[in-house]
CSV table of C-alpha atoms in Angstrom, one decimal:
chain,number,residue,atom,x,y,z
A,146,UNK,CA,-13.9,11.8,-62.6
A,147,UNK,CA,-14.9,15.1,-61.5
A,148,UNK,CA,-17.9,12.9,-59.9
A,149,UNK,CA,-15.9,10.3,-58.3
A,150,UNK,CA,-13.2,12.6,-57.1
A,151,UNK,CA,-16.4,14.4,-55.4
A,152,UNK,CA,-17.9,11.0,-54.1
A,153,UNK,CA,-14.6,9.5,-52.7
A,154,UNK,CA,-14.5,13.3,-50.4
A,155,UNK,CA,-17.9,13.0,-49.5
A,156,UNK,CA,-17.2,9.1,-48.6
A,157,UNK,CA,-14.0,10.0,-46.4
A,158,UNK,CA,-15.6,13.3,-44.9
A,159,UNK,CA,-18.9,10.1,-43.9
A,160,UNK,CA,-16.1,8.2,-42.6
A,161,UNK,CA,-14.1,11.0,-41.0
A,162,UNK,CA,-17.3,12.3,-38.8
A,163,UNK,CA,-18.9,8.4,-37.9
A,164,UNK,CA,-15.4,8.5,-36.3
A,165,UNK,CA,-15.7,10.8,-34.4
A,166,UNK,CA,-19.1,10.2,-33.7
A,167,UNK,CA,-17.8,6.9,-32.7
A,168,UNK,CA,-15.3,8.5,-30.2
A,169,UNK,CA,-17.6,10.8,-28.2
A,170,UNK,CA,-18.1,8.7,-25.1
A,171,UNK,CA,-18.2,10.2,-21.7
A,172,UNK,CA,-15.3,10.4,-19.5
A,173,UNK,CA,-14.0,9.6,-16.1
A,174,UNK,CA,-17.2,11.2,-14.3
A,175,UNK,CA,-16.5,10.4,-10.5
A,176,UNK,CA,-13.7,10.5,-8.3
A,177,UNK,CA,-13.0,7.6,-5.4
A,178,UNK,CA,-10.7,8.3,-2.7
A,179,UNK,CA,-10.3,6.8,0.9
A,180,UNK,CA,-8.5,5.0,3.6
A,181,UNK,CA,-7.3,1.8,5.1
A,182,UNK,CA,-8.3,1.8,9.2
A,183,UNK,CA,-7.0,-0.4,12.1
A,184,UNK,CA,-10.4,-1.8,12.7
A,185,UNK,CA,-10.0,-1.9,16.7
A,186,UNK,CA,-7.7,1.0,16.8
A,187,UNK,CA,-8.9,3.4,14.1
A,188,UNK,CA,-5.7,4.5,12.8
A,189,UNK,CA,-4.4,4.1,9.1
A,190,UNK,CA,-2.4,1.4,8.3
A,191,UNK,CA,1.1,2.7,6.4
A,192,UNK,CA,2.2,1.2,3.5
A,193,UNK,CA,5.2,-0.1,1.1
A,194,UNK,CA,5.4,2.9,-1.3
A,195,UNK,CA,3.1,2.4,-3.7
A,196,UNK,CA,5.2,2.4,-7.4
A,197,UNK,CA,6.8,-0.4,-5.8
A,198,UNK,CA,5.8,-4.2,-7.2
A,199,UNK,CA,4.7,-5.0,-3.2
A,200,UNK,CA,2.8,-2.2,-2.5
A,201,UNK,CA,-1.1,-3.3,-1.9
A,202,UNK,CA,-4.0,-2.2,-3.9
A,203,UNK,CA,-7.5,-2.1,-3.8
A,204,UNK,CA,-8.4,-4.0,-6.8
A,205,UNK,CA,-12.0,-3.4,-8.9
A,206,UNK,CA,-14.2,-4.9,-11.2
A,207,UNK,CA,-16.2,-2.8,-12.9
A,208,UNK,CA,-19.8,-3.8,-13.8
A,209,UNK,CA,-20.8,-4.3,-18.3
A,210,UNK,CA,-18.1,-5.5,-19.7
A,211,UNK,CA,-18.1,-9.5,-21.6
A,212,UNK,CA,-13.9,-9.5,-20.3
A,213,UNK,CA,-14.0,-8.3,-17.5
A,214,UNK,CA,-10.6,-6.6,-16.3
A,215,UNK,CA,-9.1,-6.4,-12.3
A,216,UNK,CA,-8.3,-2.3,-11.8
A,217,UNK,CA,-6.0,-1.8,-9.9
A,218,UNK,CA,-4.9,1.1,-7.3
A,219,UNK,CA,-2.6,1.2,-5.3
A,220,UNK,CA,-2.1,2.9,-1.5
A,221,UNK,CA,-0.4,5.3,-0.3
A,222,UNK,CA,2.8,5.4,2.3
A,223,UNK,CA,0.2,6.5,5.0
A,224,UNK,CA,-2.4,4.0,3.9
A,225,UNK,CA,-4.5,6.4,2.1
A,226,UNK,CA,-5.6,6.4,-2.0
A,227,UNK,CA,-7.6,8.3,-4.0
A,228,UNK,CA,-8.8,7.9,-8.8
A,229,UNK,CA,-9.9,10.6,-10.1
A,230,UNK,CA,-10.3,9.2,-13.1
A,231,UNK,CA,-12.5,6.6,-12.6
A,232,UNK,CA,-16.1,6.0,-14.5
A,233,UNK,CA,-19.6,5.5,-12.7
A,234,UNK,CA,-21.1,2.7,-12.6
A,235,UNK,CA,-21.3,-1.1,-10.6
A,236,UNK,CA,-17.9,-2.8,-9.8
A,237,UNK,CA,-17.2,-5.5,-7.2
A,238,UNK,CA,-14.1,-4.1,-4.3
A,239,UNK,CA,-11.7,-6.5,-3.6
A,240,UNK,CA,-8.7,-5.9,-1.1
A,241,UNK,CA,-7.2,-8.9,-0.5
A,242,UNK,CA,-3.4,-8.7,-0.7
A,243,UNK,CA,-2.3,-6.7,1.6
A,244,UNK,CA,-0.2,-6.3,5.4
A,245,UNK,CA,-4.0,-7.2,6.7
A,246,UNK,CA,-6.2,-9.8,7.2
A,247,UNK,CA,-8.1,-10.4,4.0
A,248,UNK,CA,-11.7,-8.8,2.9
A,249,UNK,CA,-15.0,-10.8,1.4
A,250,UNK,CA,-15.7,-8.6,-1.9
A,251,UNK,CA,-18.4,-5.8,-1.9
A,252,UNK,CA,-20.4,-7.2,-4.8
A,253,UNK,CA,-22.0,-4.4,-6.6
A,254,UNK,CA,-20.8,-1.4,-5.2
A,255,UNK,CA,-21.8,1.7,-7.0
A,256,UNK,CA,-20.0,4.3,-7.4
A,257,UNK,CA,-21.6,7.5,-8.4
A,258,UNK,CA,-20.8,10.7,-10.0
A,259,UNK,CA,-19.0,13.3,-8.2
A,260,UNK,CA,-16.9,12.6,-4.8
A,261,UNK,CA,-17.2,9.1,-3.3
A,262,UNK,CA,-15.8,7.9,-0.3
A,263,UNK,CA,-14.6,4.0,0.2
A,264,UNK,CA,-12.3,3.2,3.7
A,265,UNK,CA,-12.1,0.0,4.4
A,266,UNK,CA,-11.9,-1.3,8.4
A,267,UNK,CA,-9.4,-4.4,8.9
A,268,UNK,CA,-7.1,-6.0,11.2
A,269,UNK,CA,-3.8,-6.0,10.0
A,270,UNK,CA,-1.9,-8.6,10.2
A,271,UNK,CA,1.4,-7.5,12.6
A,272,UNK,CA,0.4,-3.9,15.0
A,273,UNK,CA,3.4,-2.2,15.8
A,274,UNK,CA,3.2,-0.5,19.2
A,275,UNK,CA,5.5,2.4,20.8
A,276,UNK,CA,8.1,2.3,18.2
A,277,UNK,CA,10.5,5.2,18.8
A,278,UNK,CA,13.9,6.0,16.6
A,279,UNK,CA,17.1,7.9,18.0
A,280,UNK,CA,20.3,8.6,17.8
A,281,UNK,CA,22.4,7.4,19.9
A,282,UNK,CA,26.4,8.0,20.2
A,283,UNK,CA,27.2,6.9,17.0
A,284,UNK,CA,24.4,4.3,16.2
A,285,UNK,CA,20.8,4.7,15.1
A,286,UNK,CA,18.4,2.9,18.0
A,287,UNK,CA,14.7,2.0,17.5
A,288,UNK,CA,13.0,0.7,20.1
A,289,UNK,CA,9.3,-1.0,19.6
A,290,UNK,CA,6.9,-3.6,21.3
A,291,UNK,CA,4.4,-6.0,18.7
A,292,UNK,CA,1.0,-6.9,18.4
A,293,UNK,CA,-0.3,-9.6,16.2
A,294,UNK,CA,-3.8,-9.3,14.4
A,295,UNK,CA,-3.9,-12.5,12.5
A,296,UNK,CA,-5.8,-15.5,13.1
A,297,UNK,CA,-2.8,-18.1,11.6
A,298,UNK,CA,1.3,-17.2,11.5
A,299,UNK,CA,4.6,-15.7,13.6
A,300,UNK,CA,6.3,-13.1,13.1
A,301,UNK,CA,9.4,-14.0,11.0
A,302,UNK,CA,11.2,-10.5,11.1
A,303,UNK,CA,12.0,-7.3,12.2
A,304,UNK,CA,14.1,-4.3,10.1
A,305,UNK,CA,15.0,-0.7,10.2
A,306,UNK,CA,15.0,1.2,7.1
A,307,UNK,CA,16.8,4.3,6.0
A,308,UNK,CA,15.9,6.4,3.5
A,309,UNK,CA,16.7,10.1,2.2
A,310,UNK,CA,12.9,11.1,1.6
A,311,UNK,CA,10.1,10.5,3.3
A,312,UNK,CA,9.5,6.5,2.1
A,313,UNK,CA,11.7,4.4,3.3
A,314,UNK,CA,10.3,0.6,2.8
A,315,UNK,CA,11.2,-3.0,2.0
A,316,UNK,CA,11.5,-2.0,-1.7
A,317,UNK,CA,13.2,1.6,-1.2
A,318,UNK,CA,16.2,1.8,1.3
A,319,UNK,CA,19.5,3.9,1.0
A,320,UNK,CA,20.7,1.2,4.6
A,321,UNK,CA,18.9,-1.1,6.4
A,322,UNK,CA,19.1,-3.7,9.8
A,323,UNK,CA,16.9,-6.1,9.8
A,324,UNK,CA,17.0,-9.7,12.5
A,325,UNK,CA,14.7,-13.0,12.4
A,326,UNK,CA,13.1,-13.2,15.6
A,327,UNK,CA,10.7,-16.5,14.9
A,328,UNK,CA,12.2,-18.2,18.1
A,329,UNK,CA,10.3,-15.3,19.9
A,330,UNK,CA,6.3,-16.7,18.9
A,331,UNK,CA,5.3,-13.5,18.1
A,332,UNK,CA,2.0,-14.7,17.6
A,333,UNK,CA,-1.6,-14.7,18.2
A,334,UNK,CA,-2.2,-17.2,20.6
A,335,UNK,CA,1.0,-15.3,22.6
A,336,UNK,CA,0.1,-11.5,22.1
A,337,UNK,CA,-0.7,-11.6,25.7
A,338,UNK,CA,2.4,-12.8,26.6
A,339,UNK,CA,4.3,-10.8,24.5
A,340,UNK,CA,2.3,-7.9,25.1
A,341,UNK,CA,5.0,-5.9,26.9
A,342,UNK,CA,8.1,-7.3,25.1
A,343,UNK,CA,11.1,-4.2,24.0
A,344,UNK,CA,12.1,-5.3,20.4
A,345,UNK,CA,16.0,-3.3,19.2
A,346,UNK,CA,17.3,-2.7,16.8
A,347,UNK,CA,20.4,-1.1,16.2
A,348,UNK,CA,22.4,0.4,12.6
A,349,UNK,CA,25.9,1.3,13.7
A,350,UNK,CA,27.1,3.7,12.4
A,351,UNK,CA,30.3,2.7,11.9
A,352,UNK,CA,30.0,-0.2,9.7
A,353,UNK,CA,29.4,-1.3,6.1
A,354,UNK,CA,25.9,-0.8,6.4
A,355,UNK,CA,26.0,2.5,8.2
A,356,UNK,CA,28.2,4.2,6.6
A,357,UNK,CA,25.0,4.5,3.4
A,358,UNK,CA,23.9,7.5,5.9
A,359,UNK,CA,26.8,10.3,5.6
A,360,UNK,CA,27.4,12.1,9.0
A,361,UNK,CA,25.7,15.8,9.3
A,362,UNK,CA,22.4,14.9,6.8
A,363,UNK,CA,19.1,13.9,7.7
A,364,UNK,CA,17.3,10.8,7.3
A,365,UNK,CA,14.1,9.3,8.0
A,366,UNK,CA,13.6,5.5,9.4
A,367,UNK,CA,10.8,3.2,9.5
A,368,UNK,CA,10.2,0.5,11.4
A,369,UNK,CA,8.9,-3.3,9.7
A,370,UNK,CA,7.8,-6.1,10.2
A,371,UNK,CA,7.2,-9.2,8.4
A,372,UNK,CA,4.8,-12.0,9.4
A,373,UNK,CA,4.8,-15.9,7.4
A,374,UNK,CA,3.1,-18.9,7.1
A,375,UNK,CA,-0.4,-16.4,7.1
A,376,UNK,CA,-2.4,-19.4,4.4
A,377,UNK,CA,-1.8,-21.1,0.9
A,378,UNK,CA,-2.1,-18.6,-1.7
A,379,UNK,CA,-1.3,-15.4,1.4
A,380,UNK,CA,1.3,-12.9,0.0
A,381,UNK,CA,3.3,-12.1,3.1
A,382,UNK,CA,3.8,-7.7,2.8
A,383,UNK,CA,5.4,-5.4,5.5
A,384,UNK,CA,3.7,-3.6,8.4
A,385,UNK,CA,4.8,-1.0,9.4
A,386,UNK,CA,5.6,1.9,11.7
A,387,UNK,CA,4.8,5.2,11.0
A,388,UNK,CA,8.2,7.3,9.8
A,389,UNK,CA,10.8,9.3,11.9
A,390,UNK,CA,13.0,11.7,11.2
A,391,UNK,CA,16.7,11.8,12.5
A,392,UNK,CA,19.9,14.4,12.1
A,393,UNK,CA,23.5,13.0,12.0
């Protein structure tokens, strides 16, 4: 009986040692960071807040596996991204689900050990130009111009979003005002005739929506513009201005 006990104990120890050896893989050894940049203006392309399902992502597929799963790295509001837990190796990189004209898949891109910078120079679907958001009397007034970058589709609507933190957007806001401008035909073909047109959005602080914002407090605002008809299978996402801070 004593021999049997020793044999069982020995087998158990061997299994434990074996399992430790199997789990002794190297951890992530690479960090990847970068940004989505307007190829014509060199500006960062503002994004939906990264925790939202509407947020754009950098999609990567790692080589070396029988089943190749898509990993998604969400963009921050600024248009930047960072992932510090990446395994060095070869990947396909896909950028086709953002608020910009999709890029061709980058095949066989190599992430090395340590820091890796990978920026994406793209054309935003819509540029929001010369934007301003101010308090005038008892209203918040946003003024801006629009420039269409995509080759198809047009602007469907524009909106002003208010939030108590620095991430106002379509998905996260305390108050909003929007208007449909399909009739203005802001698209690639009519950029020249619309280039000088100033759009205005006014949030009346006495309205039901405006009363959601409290006097004496500070709020953050962003202007958004949503395209439509970008092509089959393309999900329209808001393009945004930078963030404006206003004291009520």
